[in-house]
Structures are given as C-alpha cells and as structure tokens.
Short mmCIF file of C-alpha atoms in Angstrom, two decimals:
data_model
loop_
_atom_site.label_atom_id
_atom_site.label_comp_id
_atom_site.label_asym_id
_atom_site.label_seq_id
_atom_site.Cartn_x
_atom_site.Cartn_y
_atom_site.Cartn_z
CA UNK A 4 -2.30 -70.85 17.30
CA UNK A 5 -3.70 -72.64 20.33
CA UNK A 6 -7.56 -71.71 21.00
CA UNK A 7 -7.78 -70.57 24.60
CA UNK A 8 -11.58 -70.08 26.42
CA UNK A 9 -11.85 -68.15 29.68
CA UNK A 10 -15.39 -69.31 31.02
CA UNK A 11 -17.62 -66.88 32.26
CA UNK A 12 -19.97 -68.91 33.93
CA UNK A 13 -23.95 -68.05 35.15
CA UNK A 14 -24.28 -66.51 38.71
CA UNK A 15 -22.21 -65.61 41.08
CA UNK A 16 -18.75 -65.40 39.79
CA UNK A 17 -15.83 -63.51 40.55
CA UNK A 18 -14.86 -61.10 37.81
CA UNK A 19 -11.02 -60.55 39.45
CA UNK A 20 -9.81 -64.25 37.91
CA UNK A 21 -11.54 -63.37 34.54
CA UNK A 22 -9.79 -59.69 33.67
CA UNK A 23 -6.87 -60.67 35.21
CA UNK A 24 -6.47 -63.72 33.60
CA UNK A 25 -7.12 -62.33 30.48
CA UNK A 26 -4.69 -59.46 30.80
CA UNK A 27 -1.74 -61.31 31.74
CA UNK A 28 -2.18 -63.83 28.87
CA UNK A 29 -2.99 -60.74 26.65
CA UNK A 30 0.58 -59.56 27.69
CA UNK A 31 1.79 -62.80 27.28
CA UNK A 32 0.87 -62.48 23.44
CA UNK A 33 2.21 -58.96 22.94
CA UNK A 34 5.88 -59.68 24.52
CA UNK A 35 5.85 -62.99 22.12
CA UNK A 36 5.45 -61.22 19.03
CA UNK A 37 7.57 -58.30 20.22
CA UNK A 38 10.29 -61.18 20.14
CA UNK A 39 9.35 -61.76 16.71
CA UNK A 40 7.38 -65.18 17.58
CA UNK A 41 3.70 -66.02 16.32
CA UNK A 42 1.19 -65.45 19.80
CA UNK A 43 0.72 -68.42 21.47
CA UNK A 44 -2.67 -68.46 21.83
CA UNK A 45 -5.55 -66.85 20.95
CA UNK A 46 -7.85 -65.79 23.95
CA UNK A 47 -11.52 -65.41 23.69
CA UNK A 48 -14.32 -65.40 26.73
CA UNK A 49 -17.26 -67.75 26.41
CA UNK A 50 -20.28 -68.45 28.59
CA UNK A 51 -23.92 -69.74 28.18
CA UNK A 52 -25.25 -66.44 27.94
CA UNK A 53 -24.72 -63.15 25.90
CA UNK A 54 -24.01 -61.27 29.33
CA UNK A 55 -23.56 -61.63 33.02
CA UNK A 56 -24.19 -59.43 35.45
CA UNK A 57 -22.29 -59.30 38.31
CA UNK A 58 -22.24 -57.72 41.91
CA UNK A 59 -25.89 -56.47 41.49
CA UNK A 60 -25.71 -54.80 38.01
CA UNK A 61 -22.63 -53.22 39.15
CA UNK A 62 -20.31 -55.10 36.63
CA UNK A 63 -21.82 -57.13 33.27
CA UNK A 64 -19.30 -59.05 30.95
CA UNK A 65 -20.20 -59.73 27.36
CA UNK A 66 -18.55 -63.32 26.35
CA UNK A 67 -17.01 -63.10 22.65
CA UNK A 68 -19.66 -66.09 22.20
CA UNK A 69 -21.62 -69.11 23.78
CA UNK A 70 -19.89 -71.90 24.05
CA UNK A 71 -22.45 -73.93 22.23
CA UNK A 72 -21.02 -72.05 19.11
CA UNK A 73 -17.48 -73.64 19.96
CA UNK A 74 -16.86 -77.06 19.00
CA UNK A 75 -13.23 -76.91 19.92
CA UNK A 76 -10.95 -75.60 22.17
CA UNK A 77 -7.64 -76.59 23.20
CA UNK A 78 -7.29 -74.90 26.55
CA UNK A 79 -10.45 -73.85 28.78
CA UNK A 80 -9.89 -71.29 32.11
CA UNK A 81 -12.13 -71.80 34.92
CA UNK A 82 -13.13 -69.11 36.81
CA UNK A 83 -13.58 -68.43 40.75
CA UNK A 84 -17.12 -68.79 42.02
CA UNK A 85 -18.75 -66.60 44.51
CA UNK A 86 -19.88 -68.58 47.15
CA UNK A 87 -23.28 -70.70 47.02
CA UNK A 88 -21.11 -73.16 45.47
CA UNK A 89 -24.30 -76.13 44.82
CA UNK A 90 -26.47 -73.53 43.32
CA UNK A 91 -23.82 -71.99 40.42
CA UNK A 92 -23.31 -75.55 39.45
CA UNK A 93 -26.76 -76.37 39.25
CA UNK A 94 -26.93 -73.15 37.17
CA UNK A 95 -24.38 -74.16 34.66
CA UNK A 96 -25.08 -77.64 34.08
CA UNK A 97 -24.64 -77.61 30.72
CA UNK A 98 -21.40 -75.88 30.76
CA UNK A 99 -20.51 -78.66 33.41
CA UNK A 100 -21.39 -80.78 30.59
CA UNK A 101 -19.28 -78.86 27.56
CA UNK A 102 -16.32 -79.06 29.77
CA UNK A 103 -16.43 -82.54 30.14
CA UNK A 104 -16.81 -83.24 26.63
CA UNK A 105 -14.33 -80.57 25.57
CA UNK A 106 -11.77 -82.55 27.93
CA UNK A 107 -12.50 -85.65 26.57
CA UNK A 108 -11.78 -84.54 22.99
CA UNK A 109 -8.01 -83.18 24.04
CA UNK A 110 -8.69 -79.81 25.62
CA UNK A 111 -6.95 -79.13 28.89
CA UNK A 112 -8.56 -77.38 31.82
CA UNK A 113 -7.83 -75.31 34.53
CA UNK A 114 -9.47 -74.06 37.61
CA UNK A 115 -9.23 -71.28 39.08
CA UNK A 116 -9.82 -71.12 43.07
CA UNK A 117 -13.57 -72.46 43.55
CA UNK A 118 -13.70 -72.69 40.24
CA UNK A 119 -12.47 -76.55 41.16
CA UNK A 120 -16.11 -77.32 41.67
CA UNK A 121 -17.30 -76.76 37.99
CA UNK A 122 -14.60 -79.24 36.91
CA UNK A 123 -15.67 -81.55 40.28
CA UNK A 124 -19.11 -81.46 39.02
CA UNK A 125 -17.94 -82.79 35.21
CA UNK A 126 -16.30 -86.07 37.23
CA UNK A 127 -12.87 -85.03 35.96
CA UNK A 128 -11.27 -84.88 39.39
CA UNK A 129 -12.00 -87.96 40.82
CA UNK A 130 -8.87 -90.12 41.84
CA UNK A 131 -6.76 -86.57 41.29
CA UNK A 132 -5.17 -83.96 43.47
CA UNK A 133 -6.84 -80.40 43.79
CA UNK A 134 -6.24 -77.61 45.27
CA UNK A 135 -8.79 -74.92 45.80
CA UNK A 136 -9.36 -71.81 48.40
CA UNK A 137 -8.86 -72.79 52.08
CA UNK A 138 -12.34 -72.09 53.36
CA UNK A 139 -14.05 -74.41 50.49
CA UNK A 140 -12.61 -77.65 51.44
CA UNK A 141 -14.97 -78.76 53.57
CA UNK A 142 -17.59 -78.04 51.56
CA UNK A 143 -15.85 -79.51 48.42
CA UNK A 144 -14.67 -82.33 50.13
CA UNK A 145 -18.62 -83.19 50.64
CA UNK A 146 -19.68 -82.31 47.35
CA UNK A 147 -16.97 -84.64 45.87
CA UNK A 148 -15.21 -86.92 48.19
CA UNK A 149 -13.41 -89.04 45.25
CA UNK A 150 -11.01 -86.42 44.61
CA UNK A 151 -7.76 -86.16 46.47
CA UNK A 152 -7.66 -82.79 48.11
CA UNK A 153 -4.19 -81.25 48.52
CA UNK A 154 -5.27 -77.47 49.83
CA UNK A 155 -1.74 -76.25 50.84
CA UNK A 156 -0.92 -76.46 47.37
CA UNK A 157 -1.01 -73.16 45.17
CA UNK A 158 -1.01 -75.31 41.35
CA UNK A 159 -1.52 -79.37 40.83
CA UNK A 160 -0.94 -80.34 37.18
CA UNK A 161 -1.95 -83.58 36.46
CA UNK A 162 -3.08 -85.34 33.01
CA UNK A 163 -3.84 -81.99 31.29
CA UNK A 164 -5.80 -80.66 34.62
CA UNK A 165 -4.62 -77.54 36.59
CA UNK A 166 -6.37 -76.13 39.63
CA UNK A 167 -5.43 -73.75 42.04
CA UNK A 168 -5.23 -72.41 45.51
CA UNK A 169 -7.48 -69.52 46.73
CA UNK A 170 -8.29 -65.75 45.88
CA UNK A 171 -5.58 -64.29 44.08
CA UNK A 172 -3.09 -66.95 44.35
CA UNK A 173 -4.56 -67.36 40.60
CA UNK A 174 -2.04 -64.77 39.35
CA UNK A 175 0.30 -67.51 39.94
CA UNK A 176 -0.91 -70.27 37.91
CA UNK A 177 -1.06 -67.55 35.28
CA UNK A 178 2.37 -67.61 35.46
CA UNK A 179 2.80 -70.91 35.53
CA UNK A 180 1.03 -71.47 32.32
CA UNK A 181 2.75 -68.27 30.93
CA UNK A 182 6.22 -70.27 31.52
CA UNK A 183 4.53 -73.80 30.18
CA UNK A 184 3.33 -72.60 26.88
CA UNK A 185 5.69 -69.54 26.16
CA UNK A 186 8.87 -69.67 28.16
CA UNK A 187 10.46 -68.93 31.81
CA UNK A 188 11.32 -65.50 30.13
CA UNK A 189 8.14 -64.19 28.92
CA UNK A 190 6.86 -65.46 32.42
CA UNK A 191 9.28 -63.78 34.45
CA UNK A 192 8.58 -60.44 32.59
CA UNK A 193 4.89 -60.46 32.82
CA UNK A 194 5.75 -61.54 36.80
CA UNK A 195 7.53 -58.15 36.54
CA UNK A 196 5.25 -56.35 34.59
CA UNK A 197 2.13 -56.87 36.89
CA UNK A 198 4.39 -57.20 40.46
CA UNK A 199 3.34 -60.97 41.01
CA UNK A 200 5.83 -62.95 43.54
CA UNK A 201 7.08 -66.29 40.79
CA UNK A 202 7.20 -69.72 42.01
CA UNK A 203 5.44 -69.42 45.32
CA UNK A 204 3.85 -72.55 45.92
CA UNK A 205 2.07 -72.83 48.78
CA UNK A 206 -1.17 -71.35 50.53
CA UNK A 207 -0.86 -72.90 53.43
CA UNK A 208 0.71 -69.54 55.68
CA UNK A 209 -2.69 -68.11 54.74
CA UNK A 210 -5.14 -70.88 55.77
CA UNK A 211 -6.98 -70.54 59.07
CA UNK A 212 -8.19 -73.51 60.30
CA UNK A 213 -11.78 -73.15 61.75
CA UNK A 214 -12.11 -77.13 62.74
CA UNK A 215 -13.78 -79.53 60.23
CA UNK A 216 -17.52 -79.20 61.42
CA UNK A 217 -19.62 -80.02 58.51
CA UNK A 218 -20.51 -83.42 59.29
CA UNK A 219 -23.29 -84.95 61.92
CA UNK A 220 -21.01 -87.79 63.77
CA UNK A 221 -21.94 -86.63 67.25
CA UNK A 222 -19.40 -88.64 68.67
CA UNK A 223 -16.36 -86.79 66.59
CA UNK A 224 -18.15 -83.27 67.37
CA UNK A 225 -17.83 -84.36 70.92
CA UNK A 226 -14.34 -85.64 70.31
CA UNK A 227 -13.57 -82.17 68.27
CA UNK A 228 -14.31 -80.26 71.43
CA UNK A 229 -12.73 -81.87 74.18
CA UNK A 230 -9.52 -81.75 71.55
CA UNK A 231 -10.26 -77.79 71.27
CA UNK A 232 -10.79 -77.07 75.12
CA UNK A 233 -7.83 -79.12 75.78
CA UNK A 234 -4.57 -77.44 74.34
CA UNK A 235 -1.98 -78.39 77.20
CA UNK A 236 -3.12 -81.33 78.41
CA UNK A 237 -1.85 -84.54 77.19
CA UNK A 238 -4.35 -87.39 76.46
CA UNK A 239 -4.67 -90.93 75.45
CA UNK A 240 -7.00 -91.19 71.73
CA UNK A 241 -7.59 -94.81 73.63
CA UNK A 242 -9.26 -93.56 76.17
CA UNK A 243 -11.36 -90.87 74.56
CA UNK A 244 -12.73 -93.39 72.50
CA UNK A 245 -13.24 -95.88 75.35
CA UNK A 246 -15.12 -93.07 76.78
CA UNK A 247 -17.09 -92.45 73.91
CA UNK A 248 -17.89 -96.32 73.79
CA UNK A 249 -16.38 -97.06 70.85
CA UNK A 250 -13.33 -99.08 69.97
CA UNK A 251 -10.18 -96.78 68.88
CA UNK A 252 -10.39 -98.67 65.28
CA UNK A 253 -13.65 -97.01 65.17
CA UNK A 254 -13.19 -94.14 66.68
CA UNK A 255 -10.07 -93.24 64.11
CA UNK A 256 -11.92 -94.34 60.80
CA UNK A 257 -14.87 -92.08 61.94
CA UNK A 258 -12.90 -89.10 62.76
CA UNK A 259 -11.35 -89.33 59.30
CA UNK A 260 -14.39 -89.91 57.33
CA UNK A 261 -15.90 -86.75 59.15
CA UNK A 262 -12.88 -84.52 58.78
CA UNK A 263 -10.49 -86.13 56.79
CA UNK A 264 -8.15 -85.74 59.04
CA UNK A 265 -6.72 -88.63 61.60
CA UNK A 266 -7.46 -87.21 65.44
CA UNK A 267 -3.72 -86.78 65.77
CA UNK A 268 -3.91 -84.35 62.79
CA UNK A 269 -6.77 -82.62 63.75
CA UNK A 270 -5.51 -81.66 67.26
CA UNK A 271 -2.08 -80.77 65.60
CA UNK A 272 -3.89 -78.27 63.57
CA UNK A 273 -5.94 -77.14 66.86
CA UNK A 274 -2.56 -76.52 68.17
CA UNK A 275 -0.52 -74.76 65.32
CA UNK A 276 -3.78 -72.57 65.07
CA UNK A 277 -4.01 -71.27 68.67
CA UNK A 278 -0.15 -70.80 67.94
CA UNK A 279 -0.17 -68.66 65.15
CA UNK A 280 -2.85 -66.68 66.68
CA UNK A 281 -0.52 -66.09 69.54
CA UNK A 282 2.21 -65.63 67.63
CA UNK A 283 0.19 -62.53 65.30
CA UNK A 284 -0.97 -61.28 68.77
CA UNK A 285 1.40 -60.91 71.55
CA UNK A 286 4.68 -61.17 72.57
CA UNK A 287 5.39 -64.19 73.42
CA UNK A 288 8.72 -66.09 72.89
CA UNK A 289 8.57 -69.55 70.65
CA UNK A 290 9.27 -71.51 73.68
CA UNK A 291 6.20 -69.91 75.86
CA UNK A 292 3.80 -70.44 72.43
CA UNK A 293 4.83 -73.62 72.21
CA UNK A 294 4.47 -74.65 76.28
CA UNK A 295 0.98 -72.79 75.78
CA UNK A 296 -0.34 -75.05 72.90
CA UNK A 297 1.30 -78.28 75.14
CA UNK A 298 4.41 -79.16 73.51
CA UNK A 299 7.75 -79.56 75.51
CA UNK A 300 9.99 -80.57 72.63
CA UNK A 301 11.21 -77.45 70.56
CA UNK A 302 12.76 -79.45 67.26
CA UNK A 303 9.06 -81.21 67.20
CA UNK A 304 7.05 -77.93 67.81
CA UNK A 305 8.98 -76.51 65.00
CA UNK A 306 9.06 -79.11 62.34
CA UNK A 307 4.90 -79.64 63.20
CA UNK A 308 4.59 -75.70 63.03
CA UNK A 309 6.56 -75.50 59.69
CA UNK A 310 4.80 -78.73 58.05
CA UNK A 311 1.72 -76.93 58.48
CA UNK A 312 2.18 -73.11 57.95
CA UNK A 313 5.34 -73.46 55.20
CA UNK A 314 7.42 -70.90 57.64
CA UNK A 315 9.43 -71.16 60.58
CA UNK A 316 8.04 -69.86 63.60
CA UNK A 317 10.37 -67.05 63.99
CA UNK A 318 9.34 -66.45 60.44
CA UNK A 319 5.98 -66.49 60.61
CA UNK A 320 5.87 -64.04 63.67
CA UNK A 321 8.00 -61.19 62.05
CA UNK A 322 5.48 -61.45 58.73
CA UNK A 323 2.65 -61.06 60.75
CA UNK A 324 3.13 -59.25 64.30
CA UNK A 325 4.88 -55.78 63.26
CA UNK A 326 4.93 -55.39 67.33
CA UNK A 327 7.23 -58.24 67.96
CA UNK A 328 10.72 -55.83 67.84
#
C-alpha cells in the first residue's frame, strides 16, 4: 500500500481541497476493497503543527502527525492557499523544504489550485507547465517566472508533478488520480457518487481577464490603455511604439516580459473579454458583439473567441445569459 500525505499547511489555507480530497480518495479505498482488491493507498494528513486553525477559530484540523515524523511518502497532496500567497510560504518554509526532499527521494506531488506556489517555492516547477487559479497568475508568474504557466489548463502531469486549475476544479484532478492509481471504473463511480462532471479539462470559460497590471513598465501601462480604450479601432503596434519612442523590437519584448503576453495577445484578450461581457449581458447577436469589439471577419472572431474561452460563442451565451431566448 502506497503512503499518501494530504498537507495541511500553516496559515491561511483552504479547508474545501483538504476534506474533499480526503473523502473522495477515502471512497476510492472503500469501492476497491468492495471489489475484493487491497486499498490503494493509505491516506493520512500531515502538517508542521499539531493543529490549524482556520477562518478565525471557526474550523481547526488536527494532522494524523508532523511531517518531520515522516521520512517517506510516496504521494504528497498540496492544498489551496488563501490568499497572501508570499506570507504562507514564508510560513511554511520548512515544509517547502520536506517537499522538496520528499520529491527528490521518489515521492510524487500534486498541487492543488494555489497550492502551485508551495511546490514553486521548493524549485520543482521551473522549466515545467502549471496550472493554477486564474486570478493568481500574475502574481505567480512574478514570484516564479521560470515555470511555464499554462492557466487554461484544469491538470498538467509531468515527471511525477500534478497541479491544477482553480477553486474546485480540484475535484477533478481527484478524479484523475482516482483513474491513474485505481482504474477508469472506480473513477467514474466516485464521479457519480459525489456529482463531479469527468474529464473536463479546461478553466478557461471561467477566467476573467482583468489586464496584466502588476508590473512598473510605464510605457506598456500606457500601451495597455490605449489597447483597452480602443476596442473598434484598428491600429498599427508600429506606430504605437514609434509613438512611445521605442523601436517595435522593443516595444514587443517589453510588453511580454511585463505581461507575458505578445501586444497582439493582450488586445485579443481585451477583446474576447468585453465580448463575453456582452454576450452574459444583453442581447446582442454574434455578429453585432463581434462588430462591437472591432472584428469584421466572423470565422476569425469565432476561432479567436473559442481559442480563448473553450466554447463557441453561441455556446457560451446560452450558458451564461438565461435572457437570450
């Protein structure tokens, strides 16, 4: 039997990814043996203290153990932090520090959500794709710019790392363990069990993009806004950054150092925004959303729209705008 370790982790954490995790694995275990098969793993939560309190005193967990009491593990769960990203790590440095070693000795890992940045902070990342919640990436993307960010995903699984997308999206990489290190059967029940949509694998229809502004380039914040006050008109990236004084060469590099996006990207994602915003809101045919964010050619509009949402634009409309009929 494998030897699986939820974390729970100093500070603020949140306790959702932790019992849930913990039940559907639990379930996991039960439907194996009721098949007459040894459990797969055997689950146990460990932190650096005895108990954490969470939400104010409102919730406290009491780990099974420290982790300084495990030598080994084979399989460690990462749980989603609570915001204040920089300080939590700082809190649990030296559970930054077991993780690393544990990984380094054959354990695999997985992150849940913002739980990406624990496993960031242990330099296990870098040169690999992540995935983590939507409204992090900026934030992550300063704390650790070696790592290749890939937010629209919901799982990456590479070299015995998993992360994950955002909030509860973690039920899914549940699953997708469930189906690694069981089978697709005893996934597909527990996906049954606890109502959880299997195989979705992509965020992206939930992201909203709020402009890459965590940076101090002054001439790509002034670049950012005339892209953002400028939906329908069409202009020349040469001549903003001749107007900026600054060669388009530059201009480009800079943009994508400060956003990580290229400024054809960004004002795509400016665009698709204000369109999906539109399209939750009013009435609006495709063809009048699309003239309103500037585009005149429908097959681009809706291979840019579907690129970045993961749904048509029909289909994204009759999801979210129940006034559309």
């Amino acid at each position: 039997m494998k030897r699986l370790t939820i974390l729970v982790p100093d500070g603020k954490i949140n306790l959702s990814s932790i019992v849930g995790s913990f039940k559907i694995l639990t379930r996991a275990n039960e439907y194996w043996k009721q098949r007459g098969k040894k459990p797969v793993f055997q689950i146990e939560l460990a932190g650096l203290s005895k108990r954490v309190d969470l939400y104010n005193g409102l919730f406290s967990i009491q780990p099974h153990r420290t982790v300084t009491g495990i030598k080994k593990t084979d399989f460690i769960l990462v749980p989603s932090l609570n915001h204040d990203y920089r300080h939590v790590v700082g809190q649990n440095a030296p559970l930054v520090e077991w993780i690393r070693k544990q990984y380094v000795n054959g354990a695999e890992v997985a992150s849940i959500c913002t739980g990406a940045f624990l496993i960031g902070a242990a330099g296990l990342l870098d040169g690999k794709a992540c995935s983590t919640h939507w409204a992090a990436v900026e934030t992550f993307r300063t704390m650790h710019p070696a790592v290749r960010l890939v937010p629209e995903k919901i799982i990456t699984d590479e070299r015995g790392l998993y992360t994950n997308g955002g909030a509860f999206s973690f039920l899914n990489l549940i699953l997708y363990l469930v189906e690694k290190y069981y089978d697709r059967e005893t996934a597909i029940y527990c996906s049954k069990v606890f109502q959880i949509d299997i195989d979705r694998d992509s965020q992206s229809v939930f992201t909203i993009f709020t402009g890459q502004k965590d940076h101090d380039d002054p001439v790509v914040q002034k670049a950012q806004a005339v892209i953002e006050h400028n939906l329908q008109e069409r202009f020349s990236f040469e001549k903003l950054a001749h107007d900026f004084a600054v060669s388009r060469r530059n201009f480009d590099r800079r943009f994508i150092k400060a956003t990580g996006n290229t400024p054809v990207e960004y004002q795509q994602r400016v665009k698709m925004e204000a369109a999906k915003r539109s399209f939750e809101t009013t009435r609006k045919s495709v063809n009048e959303v699309m003239f309103d964010v500037g585009y005149n050619d429908t097959k681009a509009f809706r291979t840019i729209f579907k690129k970045v949402t993961g749904l048509a634009p029909l289909e994204y409309r009759n999801r979210y705008n129940k006034k559309n009929g």
